[in-house]
Amino acid sequence: MLTCTAPVHRVSTLAEALAQRAAHPDATVLAGGTDLMVFLELGSVNPPAILDLWGCTELRGISEDGHTLGALSTWTDVARHPALPAALRDCARTVGAPQIQNRGTIGGNIVNASPAGDSLPMWLAMDAQFELASVRGVRQVPASAFWLGYRKTALAADELLTRVHLRPHADDRLHYRKVGTRLAQAISKVVLGARLRVVDGVVTEARVALGSVAPTPIRAHHVEAALVGRPLDAAAADAVAHDIAPIDDIRSTADYRRTVAANVIRAWLRDEAARSPDR
Ligand SMILES: Cc1cc2nc3c(=O)[nH]c(=O)nc-3n(C[C@H](O)[C@H](O)[C@H](O)COP(=O)(O)OP(=O)(O)OC[C@H]3O[C@@H](n4cnc5c(N)ncnc54)[C@H](O)[C@@H]3O)c2cc1C
């Protein structure tokens, strides 16, 4: 039963949101509430106050070119945006089910910092920049520097995540794969976000990011190193054994996660090689 009686500060502009954040740094931010309401219901958080951002329209919406996403953009917004990469839109369609996609936001997924958060490897793969704002100013933090430990982020107590910036490259190929128990309403056992750039048959850039295999989403640096500077070779997937040390938990075993992580990377690389044998 929900017993939270904390006062709710509801804001409708970014300036108001930042002023309220500075005035109440111990308040918990509410965006779509699809994570927070669960924690409140369980009693695992008991905030002294809540800062409700939902009415802050400035933080909603995705630029026409798909390069800037407001933190309050929902998964439905992402899934329907024609300029966003297909892999990111695929990712959006795997978050929960339509009810959650209509309410859950990208900012909530990023700041909630669950190692199983579906989108987190995608932001790593895309080298996304997170815009963090406070009354002190605005700073950009790369996704690779944002998740510091289990559910620990680089966000300061007076900051809000306001936008996500992407700089897509025309030659990049992005890939997303979630392995869960069902097609909907499933927490991932392994999730892969990946990006490749291949020039004249040689891999010039690779990002391979995984979720649900460590306390934070991680880059598989050994796999990336095995790919770059060579023709595309699916055997690079084997290097993931040096990148991850997953644990057994209620959703899966460490062995399963190790095997499946290598399998999803290998399958992606084989598909990429088959798509363009000449490159
Ligand atoms: C039934 C169900 C199914 C789900 N399925 C999935 C799934 O398949 N995959 C998945 O990844 N997740 C899933 N989730 C989790 C959740 O829906 C997502 O993480 C969603 O994106 C959270 O967004 P939100 O706006 O609802 O976050 P909220 O609950 O509003 O906030 C989450 C956290 O982020 C903080 N926060 C939110 N926005 C900001 C901001 N702009 N600045 C600073 N702090 C902020 C909040 O204080 C809170 O700590 C599921 C949840 C439910 C209830």
PDB file of N, CA, C and O in Angstrom, residues 87-156:
ATOM      1  N   ALA A  87      17.700   1.072 -34.379  1.00  0.00           N
ATOM      2  CA  ALA A  87      18.036   0.244 -33.209  1.00  0.00           C
ATOM      3  C   ALA A  87      17.551   0.890 -31.912  1.00  0.00           C
ATOM      4  O   ALA A  87      17.112   0.193 -30.994  1.00  0.00           O
ATOM      5  N   LEU A  88      17.615   2.220 -31.834  1.00  0.00           N
ATOM      6  CA  LEU A  88      17.122   2.900 -30.637  1.00  0.00           C
ATOM      7  C   LEU A  88      15.600   2.800 -30.555  1.00  0.00           C
ATOM      8  O   LEU A  88      15.031   2.624 -29.475  1.00  0.00           O
ATOM      9  N   ARG A  89      14.965   2.878 -31.713  1.00  0.00           N
ATOM     10  CA  ARG A  89      13.503   2.738 -31.729  1.00  0.00           C
ATOM     11  C   ARG A  89      13.107   1.303 -31.356  1.00  0.00           C
ATOM     12  O   ARG A  89      12.124   1.084 -30.650  1.00  0.00           O
ATOM     13  N   ASP A  90      13.904   0.331 -31.791  1.00  0.00           N
ATOM     14  CA  ASP A  90      13.662  -1.068 -31.373  1.00  0.00           C
ATOM     15  C   ASP A  90      13.756  -1.184 -29.863  1.00  0.00           C
ATOM     16  O   ASP A  90      12.949  -1.853 -29.219  1.00  0.00           O
ATOM     17  N   CYS A  91      14.779  -0.540 -29.320  1.00  0.00           N
ATOM     18  CA  CYS A  91      14.988  -0.576 -27.870  1.00  0.00           C
ATOM     19  C   CYS A  91      13.744  -0.032 -27.157  1.00  0.00           C
ATOM     20  O   CYS A  91      13.238  -0.645 -26.217  1.00  0.00           O
ATOM     21  N   ALA A  92      13.238   1.102 -27.638  1.00  0.00           N
ATOM     22  CA  ALA A  92      12.068   1.725 -27.008  1.00  0.00           C
ATOM     23  C   ALA A  92      10.886   0.759 -26.964  1.00  0.00           C
ATOM     24  O   ALA A  92      10.137   0.711 -25.984  1.00  0.00           O
ATOM     25  N   ARG A  93      10.736  -0.037 -28.012  1.00  0.00           N
ATOM     26  CA  ARG A  93       9.594  -0.955 -28.095  1.00  0.00           C
ATOM     27  C   ARG A  93       9.737  -2.156 -27.170  1.00  0.00           C
ATOM     28  O   ARG A  93       8.797  -2.921 -27.012  1.00  0.00           O
ATOM     29  N   THR A  94      10.931  -2.343 -26.588  1.00  0.00           N
ATOM     30  CA  THR A  94      11.099  -3.486 -25.676  1.00  0.00           C
ATOM     31  C   THR A  94      10.967  -3.080 -24.212  1.00  0.00           C
ATOM     32  O   THR A  94      11.058  -3.925 -23.324  1.00  0.00           O
ATOM     33  N   VAL A  95      10.801  -1.779 -23.947  1.00  0.00           N
ATOM     34  CA  VAL A  95      10.685  -1.346 -22.541  1.00  0.00           C
ATOM     35  C   VAL A  95       9.267  -1.648 -22.066  1.00  0.00           C
ATOM     36  O   VAL A  95       8.298  -1.055 -22.563  1.00  0.00           O
ATOM     37  N   GLY A  96       9.136  -2.562 -21.124  1.00  0.00           N
ATOM     38  CA  GLY A  96       7.827  -2.884 -20.543  1.00  0.00           C
ATOM     39  C   GLY A  96       6.832  -3.307 -21.599  1.00  0.00           C
ATOM     40  O   GLY A  96       7.005  -4.313 -22.281  1.00  0.00           O
ATOM     41  N   ALA A  97       5.797  -2.501 -21.750  1.00  0.00           N
ATOM     42  CA  ALA A  97       4.726  -2.728 -22.713  1.00  0.00           C
ATOM     43  C   ALA A  97       4.138  -1.338 -22.989  1.00  0.00           C
ATOM     44  O   ALA A  97       4.587  -0.366 -22.383  1.00  0.00           O
ATOM     45  N   PRO A  98       3.145  -1.206 -23.893  1.00  0.00           N
ATOM     46  CA  PRO A  98       2.706   0.141 -24.280  1.00  0.00           C
ATOM     47  C   PRO A  98       2.366   1.086 -23.114  1.00  0.00           C
ATOM     48  O   PRO A  98       2.697   2.274 -23.183  1.00  0.00           O
ATOM     49  N   GLN A  99       1.755   0.581 -22.063  1.00  0.00           N
ATOM     50  CA  GLN A  99       1.412   1.491 -20.946  1.00  0.00           C
ATOM     51  C   GLN A  99       2.671   2.132 -20.362  1.00  0.00           C
ATOM     52  O   GLN A  99       2.707   3.332 -20.082  1.00  0.00           O
ATOM     53  N   ILE A 100       3.711   1.313 -20.172  1.00  0.00           N
ATOM     54  CA  ILE A 100       4.974   1.819 -19.616  1.00  0.00           C
ATOM     55  C   ILE A 100       5.650   2.724 -20.637  1.00  0.00           C
ATOM     56  O   ILE A 100       6.200   3.773 -20.302  1.00  0.00           O
ATOM     57  N   GLN A 101       5.592   2.350 -21.910  1.00  0.00           N
ATOM     58  CA  GLN A 101       6.242   3.171 -22.952  1.00  0.00           C
ATOM     59  C   GLN A 101       5.586   4.548 -23.072  1.00  0.00           C
ATOM     60  O   GLN A 101       6.227   5.519 -23.437  1.00  0.00           O
ATOM     61  N   ASN A 102       4.294   4.645 -22.760  1.00  0.00           N
ATOM     62  CA  ASN A 102       3.599   5.940 -22.844  1.00  0.00           C
ATOM     63  C   ASN A 102       3.952   6.870 -21.705  1.00  0.00           C
ATOM     64  O   ASN A 102       3.756   8.069 -21.801  1.00  0.00           O
ATOM     65  N   ARG A 103       4.439   6.329 -20.622  1.00  0.00           N
ATOM     66  CA  ARG A 103       4.669   7.136 -19.426  1.00  0.00           C
ATOM     67  C   ARG A 103       6.159   7.186 -19.048  1.00  0.00           C
ATOM     68  O   ARG A 103       6.653   8.196 -18.582  1.00  0.00           O
ATOM     69  N   GLY A 104       6.847   6.074 -19.225  1.00  0.00           N
ATOM     70  CA  GLY A 104       8.261   6.007 -18.846  1.00  0.00           C
ATOM     71  C   GLY A 104       9.095   6.883 -19.756  1.00  0.00           C
ATOM     72  O   GLY A 104       8.866   6.954 -20.967  1.00  0.00           O
ATOM     73  N   THR A 105      10.093   7.560 -19.176  1.00  0.00           N
ATOM     74  CA  THR A 105      10.903   8.507 -19.943  1.00  0.00           C
ATOM     75  C   THR A 105      12.344   7.997 -20.108  1.00  0.00           C
ATOM     76  O   THR A 105      12.821   7.168 -19.311  1.00  0.00           O
ATOM     77  N   ILE A 106      13.031   8.584 -21.084  1.00  0.00           N
ATOM     78  CA  ILE A 106      14.439   8.208 -21.261  1.00  0.00           C
ATOM     79  C   ILE A 106      15.250   8.683 -20.051  1.00  0.00           C
ATOM     80  O   ILE A 106      16.125   7.985 -19.567  1.00  0.00           O
ATOM     81  N   GLY A 107      14.916   9.886 -19.549  1.00  0.00           N
ATOM     82  CA  GLY A 107      15.650  10.424 -18.398  1.00  0.00           C
ATOM     83  C   GLY A 107      15.500   9.527 -17.176  1.00  0.00           C
ATOM     84  O   GLY A 107      16.464   9.298 -16.445  1.00  0.00           O
ATOM     85  N   GLY A 108      14.287   9.014 -16.960  1.00  0.00           N
ATOM     86  CA  GLY A 108      14.055   8.129 -15.821  1.00  0.00           C
ATOM     87  C   GLY A 108      14.874   6.854 -15.927  1.00  0.00           C
ATOM     88  O   GLY A 108      15.465   6.387 -14.956  1.00  0.00           O
ATOM     89  N   ASN A 109      14.944   6.298 -17.118  1.00  0.00           N
ATOM     90  CA  ASN A 109      15.726   5.076 -17.336  1.00  0.00           C
ATOM     91  C   ASN A 109      17.206   5.331 -17.076  1.00  0.00           C
ATOM     92  O   ASN A 109      17.889   4.532 -16.414  1.00  0.00           O
ATOM     93  N   ILE A 110      17.699   6.479 -17.555  1.00  0.00           N
ATOM     94  CA  ILE A 110      19.122   6.809 -17.417  1.00  0.00           C
ATOM     95  C   ILE A 110      19.481   7.076 -15.957  1.00  0.00           C
ATOM     96  O   ILE A 110      20.468   6.546 -15.440  1.00  0.00           O
ATOM     97  N   VAL A 111      18.673   7.893 -15.272  1.00  0.00           N
ATOM     98  CA  VAL A 111      19.020   8.281 -13.895  1.00  0.00           C
ATOM     99  C   VAL A 111      18.709   7.158 -12.909  1.00  0.00           C
ATOM    100  O   VAL A 111      19.397   7.006 -11.902  1.00  0.00           O
ATOM    101  N   ASN A 112      17.711   6.362 -13.205  1.00  0.00           N
ATOM    102  CA  ASN A 112      17.422   5.227 -12.315  1.00  0.00           C
ATOM    103  C   ASN A 112      18.631   4.290 -12.236  1.00  0.00           C
ATOM    104  O   ASN A 112      18.870   3.644 -11.228  1.00  0.00           O
ATOM    105  N   ALA A 113      19.407   4.239 -13.335  1.00  0.00           N
ATOM    106  CA  ALA A 113      20.721   3.579 -13.344  1.00  0.00           C
ATOM    107  C   ALA A 113      20.670   2.101 -12.977  1.00  0.00           C
ATOM    108  O   ALA A 113      21.624   1.558 -12.417  1.00  0.00           O
ATOM    109  N   SER A 114      19.565   1.437 -13.305  1.00  0.00           N
ATOM    110  CA  SER A 114      19.547  -0.009 -13.094  1.00  0.00           C
ATOM    111  C   SER A 114      20.516  -0.657 -14.075  1.00  0.00           C
ATOM    112  O   SER A 114      20.515  -0.307 -15.262  1.00  0.00           O
ATOM    113  N   PRO A 115      21.337  -1.614 -13.632  1.00  0.00           N
ATOM    114  CA  PRO A 115      22.226  -2.291 -14.590  1.00  0.00           C
ATOM    115  C   PRO A 115      21.434  -3.018 -15.673  1.00  0.00           C
ATOM    116  O   PRO A 115      21.988  -3.344 -16.721  1.00  0.00           O
ATOM    117  N   ALA A 116      20.132  -3.268 -15.404  1.00  0.00           N
ATOM    118  CA  ALA A 116      19.287  -3.940 -16.401  1.00  0.00           C
ATOM    119  C   ALA A 116      18.481  -2.945 -17.233  1.00  0.00           C
ATOM    120  O   ALA A 116      17.649  -3.367 -18.040  1.00  0.00           O
ATOM    121  N   GLY A 117      18.701  -1.643 -17.051  1.00  0.00           N
ATOM    122  CA  GLY A 117      17.958  -0.636 -17.832  1.00  0.00           C
ATOM    123  C   GLY A 117      18.224  -0.854 -19.316  1.00  0.00           C
ATOM    124  O   GLY A 117      19.380  -0.836 -19.755  1.00  0.00           O
ATOM    125  N   ASP A 118      17.161  -1.040 -20.079  1.00  0.00           N
ATOM    126  CA  ASP A 118      17.340  -1.465 -21.474  1.00  0.00           C
ATOM    127  C   ASP A 118      18.100  -0.466 -22.332  1.00  0.00           C
ATOM    128  O   ASP A 118      18.814  -0.851 -23.250  1.00  0.00           O
ATOM    129  N   SER A 119      17.901   0.822 -22.072  1.00  0.00           N
ATOM    130  CA  SER A 119      18.499   1.796 -22.993  1.00  0.00           C
ATOM    131  C   SER A 119      19.963   2.082 -22.698  1.00  0.00           C
ATOM    132  O   SER A 119      20.675   2.649 -23.532  1.00  0.00           O
ATOM    133  N   LEU A 120      20.435   1.719 -21.520  1.00  0.00           N
ATOM    134  CA  LEU A 120      21.764   2.198 -21.098  1.00  0.00           C
ATOM    135  C   LEU A 120      22.888   1.771 -22.049  1.00  0.00           C
ATOM    136  O   LEU A 120      23.728   2.614 -22.432  1.00  0.00           O
ATOM    137  N   PRO A 121      22.930   0.510 -22.483  1.00  0.00           N
ATOM    138  CA  PRO A 121      23.991   0.145 -23.450  1.00  0.00           C
ATOM    139  C   PRO A 121      23.879   0.905 -24.769  1.00  0.00           C
ATOM    140  O   PRO A 121      24.895   1.170 -25.419  1.00  0.00           O
ATOM    141  N   MET A 122      22.643   1.275 -25.139  1.00  0.00           N
ATOM    142  CA  MET A 122      22.492   2.023 -26.398  1.00  0.00           C
ATOM    143  C   MET A 122      23.143   3.407 -26.311  1.00  0.00           C
ATOM    144  O   MET A 122      23.790   3.861 -27.244  1.00  0.00           O
ATOM    145  N   TRP A 123      22.958   4.082 -25.156  1.00  0.00           N
ATOM    146  CA  TRP A 123      23.572   5.418 -25.024  1.00  0.00           C
ATOM    147  C   TRP A 123      25.095   5.285 -25.060  1.00  0.00           C
ATOM    148  O   TRP A 123      25.787   6.131 -25.626  1.00  0.00           O
ATOM    149  N   LEU A 124      25.611   4.203 -24.447  1.00  0.00           N
ATOM    150  CA  LEU A 124      27.061   3.977 -24.498  1.00  0.00           C
ATOM    151  C   LEU A 124      27.509   3.730 -25.937  1.00  0.00           C
ATOM    152  O   LEU A 124      28.519   4.280 -26.388  1.00  0.00           O
ATOM    153  N   ALA A 125      26.743   2.900 -26.640  1.00  0.00           N
ATOM    154  CA  ALA A 125      27.128   2.552 -28.016  1.00  0.00           C
ATOM    155  C   ALA A 125      27.111   3.786 -28.912  1.00  0.00           C
ATOM    156  O   ALA A 125      27.918   3.904 -29.839  1.00  0.00           O
ATOM    157  N   MET A 126      26.187   4.710 -28.633  1.00  0.00           N
ATOM    158  CA  MET A 126      26.054   5.899 -29.489  1.00  0.00           C
ATOM    159  C   MET A 126      26.956   7.041 -29.037  1.00  0.00           C
ATOM    160  O   MET A 126      26.890   8.137 -29.596  1.00  0.00           O
ATOM    161  N   ASP A 127      27.769   6.832 -27.989  1.00  0.00           N
ATOM    162  CA  ASP A 127      28.588   7.921 -27.415  1.00  0.00           C
ATOM    163  C   ASP A 127      27.720   9.134 -27.097  1.00  0.00           C
ATOM    164  O   ASP A 127      28.081  10.286 -27.395  1.00  0.00           O
ATOM    165  N   ALA A 128      26.553   8.879 -26.483  1.00  0.00           N
ATOM    166  CA  ALA A 128      25.626   9.971 -26.152  1.00  0.00           C
ATOM    167  C   ALA A 128      26.252  10.900 -25.115  1.00  0.00           C
ATOM    168  O   ALA A 128      27.073  10.483 -24.295  1.00  0.00           O
ATOM    169  N   GLN A 129      25.836  12.173 -25.190  1.00  0.00           N
ATOM    170  CA  GLN A 129      26.244  13.161 -24.182  1.00  0.00           C
ATOM    171  C   GLN A 129      25.009  13.497 -23.369  1.00  0.00           C
ATOM    172  O   GLN A 129      23.956  13.802 -23.939  1.00  0.00           O
ATOM    173  N   PHE A 130      25.142  13.471 -22.060  1.00  0.00           N
ATOM    174  CA  PHE A 130      24.020  13.821 -21.193  1.00  0.00           C
ATOM    175  C   PHE A 130      24.198  15.262 -20.723  1.00  0.00           C
ATOM    176  O   PHE A 130      25.266  15.621 -20.205  1.00  0.00           O
ATOM    177  N   GLU A 131      23.142  16.054 -20.894  1.00  0.00           N
ATOM    178  CA  GLU A 131      23.180  17.450 -20.450  1.00  0.00           C
ATOM    179  C   GLU A 131      22.602  17.507 -19.041  1.00  0.00           C
ATOM    180  O   GLU A 131      21.457  17.130 -18.815  1.00  0.00           O
ATOM    181  N   LEU A 132      23.440  17.962 -18.097  1.00  0.00           N
ATOM    182  CA  LEU A 132      23.020  18.061 -16.700  1.00  0.00           C
ATOM    183  C   LEU A 132      22.947  19.544 -16.354  1.00  0.00           C
ATOM    184  O   LEU A 132      23.891  20.299 -16.619  1.00  0.00           O
ATOM    185  N   ALA A 133      21.831  19.967 -15.766  1.00  0.00           N
ATOM    186  CA  ALA A 133      21.649  21.390 -15.495  1.00  0.00           C
ATOM    187  C   ALA A 133      21.309  21.621 -14.026  1.00  0.00           C
ATOM    188  O   ALA A 133      20.682  20.786 -13.373  1.00  0.00           O
ATOM    189  N   SER A 134      21.751  22.784 -13.552  1.00  0.00           N
ATOM    190  CA  SER A 134      21.401  23.232 -12.203  1.00  0.00           C
ATOM    191  C   SER A 134      21.381  24.755 -12.253  1.00  0.00           C
ATOM    192  O   SER A 134      21.719  25.348 -13.296  1.00  0.00           O
ATOM    193  N   VAL A 135      21.041  25.403 -11.140  1.00  0.00           N
ATOM    194  CA  VAL A 135      21.090  26.873 -11.141  1.00  0.00           C
ATOM    195  C   VAL A 135      22.533  27.354 -11.314  1.00  0.00           C
ATOM    196  O   VAL A 135      22.768  28.508 -11.663  1.00  0.00           O
ATOM    197  N   ARG A 136      23.512  26.470 -11.114  1.00  0.00           N
ATOM    198  CA  ARG A 136      24.932  26.833 -11.271  1.00  0.00           C
ATOM    199  C   ARG A 136      25.354  26.863 -12.729  1.00  0.00           C
ATOM    200  O   ARG A 136      26.378  27.406 -13.078  1.00  0.00           O
ATOM    201  N   GLY A 137      24.574  26.185 -13.591  1.00  0.00           N
ATOM    202  CA  GLY A 137      24.940  26.142 -15.009  1.00  0.00           C
ATOM    203  C   GLY A 137      24.638  24.781 -15.620  1.00  0.00           C
ATOM    204  O   GLY A 137      23.980  23.943 -15.005  1.00  0.00           O
ATOM    205  N   VAL A 138      25.179  24.597 -16.824  1.00  0.00           N
ATOM    206  CA  VAL A 138      24.910  23.372 -17.584  1.00  0.00           C
ATOM    207  C   VAL A 138      26.236  22.690 -17.876  1.00  0.00           C
ATOM    208  O   VAL A 138      27.231  23.362 -18.172  1.00  0.00           O
ATOM    209  N   ARG A 139      26.289  21.370 -17.780  1.00  0.00           N
ATOM    210  CA  ARG A 139      27.508  20.646 -18.195  1.00  0.00           C
ATOM    211  C   ARG A 139      27.096  19.414 -19.000  1.00  0.00           C
ATOM    212  O   ARG A 139      25.970  18.921 -18.853  1.00  0.00           O
ATOM    213  N   GLN A 140      28.013  18.975 -19.832  1.00  0.00           N
ATOM    214  CA  GLN A 140      27.780  17.782 -20.648  1.00  0.00           C
ATOM    215  C   GLN A 140      28.632  16.655 -20.092  1.00  0.00           C
ATOM    216  O   GLN A 140      29.837  16.826 -19.902  1.00  0.00           O
ATOM    217  N   VAL A 141      28.012  15.524 -19.858  1.00  0.00           N
ATOM    218  CA  VAL A 141      28.757  14.357 -19.360  1.00  0.00           C
ATOM    219  C   VAL A 141      28.559  13.219 -20.360  1.00  0.00           C
ATOM    220  O   VAL A 141      27.415  12.874 -20.681  1.00  0.00           O
ATOM    221  N   PRO A 142      29.649  12.632 -20.859  1.00  0.00           N
ATOM    222  CA  PRO A 142      29.462  11.500 -21.773  1.00  0.00           C
ATOM    223  C   PRO A 142      28.846  10.308 -21.039  1.00  0.00           C
ATOM    224  O   PRO A 142      29.107  10.116 -19.842  1.00  0.00           O
ATOM    225  N   ALA A 143      28.053   9.541 -21.751  1.00  0.00           N
ATOM    226  CA  ALA A 143      27.424   8.367 -21.140  1.00  0.00           C
ATOM    227  C   ALA A 143      28.485   7.496 -20.464  1.00  0.00           C
ATOM    228  O   ALA A 143      28.249   6.928 -19.398  1.00  0.00           O
ATOM    229  N   SER A 144      29.678   7.428 -21.067  1.00  0.00           N
ATOM    230  CA  SER A 144      30.733   6.555 -20.526  1.00  0.00           C
ATOM    231  C   SER A 144      31.217   7.008 -19.146  1.00  0.00           C
ATOM    232  O   SER A 144      31.880   6.247 -18.450  1.00  0.00           O
ATOM    233  N   ALA A 145      30.894   8.259 -18.747  1.00  0.00           N
ATOM    234  CA  ALA A 145      31.330   8.761 -17.431  1.00  0.00           C
ATOM    235  C   ALA A 145      30.142   8.978 -16.491  1.00  0.00           C
ATOM    236  O   ALA A 145      30.299   9.586 -15.434  1.00  0.00           O
ATOM    237  N   PHE A 146      28.965   8.500 -16.869  1.00  0.00           N
ATOM    238  CA  PHE A 146      27.769   8.840 -16.079  1.00  0.00           C
ATOM    239  C   PHE A 146      27.447   7.821 -14.992  1.00  0.00           C
ATOM    240  O   PHE A 146      27.086   8.179 -13.887  1.00  0.00           O
ATOM    241  N   TRP A 147      27.560   6.517 -15.292  1.00  0.00           N
ATOM    242  CA  TRP A 147      27.190   5.495 -14.304  1.00  0.00           C
ATOM    243  C   TRP A 147      28.447   5.095 -13.541  1.00  0.00           C
ATOM    244  O   TRP A 147      29.356   4.458 -14.092  1.00  0.00           O
ATOM    245  N   LEU A 148      28.495   5.473 -12.278  1.00  0.00           N
ATOM    246  CA  LEU A 148      29.740   5.349 -11.514  1.00  0.00           C
ATOM    247  C   LEU A 148      29.815   4.065 -10.703  1.00  0.00           C
ATOM    248  O   LEU A 148      30.896   3.640 -10.312  1.00  0.00           O
ATOM    249  N   GLY A 149      28.685   3.481 -10.394  1.00  0.00           N
ATOM    250  CA  GLY A 149      28.639   2.259  -9.593  1.00  0.00           C
ATOM    251  C   GLY A 149      27.202   1.803  -9.551  1.00  0.00           C
ATOM    252  O   GLY A 149      26.358   2.373 -10.252  1.00  0.00           O
ATOM    253  N   TYR A 150      26.925   0.776  -8.751  1.00  0.00           N
ATOM    254  CA  TYR A 150      25.560   0.253  -8.716  1.00  0.00           C
ATOM    255  C   TYR A 150      24.576   1.368  -8.348  1.00  0.00           C
ATOM    256  O   TYR A 150      24.644   1.921  -7.254  1.00  0.00           O
ATOM    257  N   ARG A 151      23.731   1.749  -9.272  1.00  0.00           N
ATOM    258  CA  ARG A 151      22.724   2.809  -9.106  1.00  0.00           C
ATOM    259  C   ARG A 151      23.322   4.137  -8.633  1.00  0.00           C
ATOM    260  O   ARG A 151      22.661   4.909  -7.934  1.00  0.00           O
ATOM    261  N   LYS A 152      24.587   4.359  -8.965  1.00  0.00           N
ATOM    262  CA  LYS A 152      25.262   5.591  -8.579  1.00  0.00           C
ATOM    263  C   LYS A 152      25.615   6.337  -9.874  1.00  0.00           C
ATOM    264  O   LYS A 152      26.208   5.756 -10.780  1.00  0.00           O
ATOM    265  N   THR A 153      25.228   7.613  -9.933  1.00  0.00           N
ATOM    266  CA  THR A 153      25.472   8.376 -11.162  1.00  0.00           C
ATOM    267  C   THR A 153      26.292   9.631 -10.871  1.00  0.00           C
ATOM    268  O   THR A 153      26.496   9.994  -9.716  1.00  0.00           O
ATOM    269  N   ALA A 154      26.699  10.301 -11.944  1.00  0.00           N
ATOM    270  CA  ALA A 154      27.484  11.534 -11.826  1.00  0.00           C
ATOM    271  C   ALA A 154      26.606  12.753 -11.536  1.00  0.00           C
ATOM    272  O   ALA A 154      27.124  13.863 -11.413  1.00  0.00           O
ATOM    273  N   LEU A 155      25.298  12.563 -11.417  1.00  0.00           N
ATOM    274  CA  LEU A 155      24.372  13.684 -11.185  1.00  0.00           C
ATOM    275  C   LEU A 155      24.578  14.240  -9.773  1.00  0.00           C
ATOM    276  O   LEU A 155      24.512  13.487  -8.801  1.00  0.00           O
ATOM    277  N   ALA A 156      24.797  15.563  -9.674  1.00  0.00           N
ATOM    278  CA  ALA A 156      24.921  16.177  -8.339  1.00  0.00           C
ATOM    279  C   ALA A 156      23.522  16.376  -7.746  1.00  0.00           C
ATOM    280  O   ALA A 156      22.518  16.345  -8.462  1.00  0.00           O
TER     281      ALA A 156
END
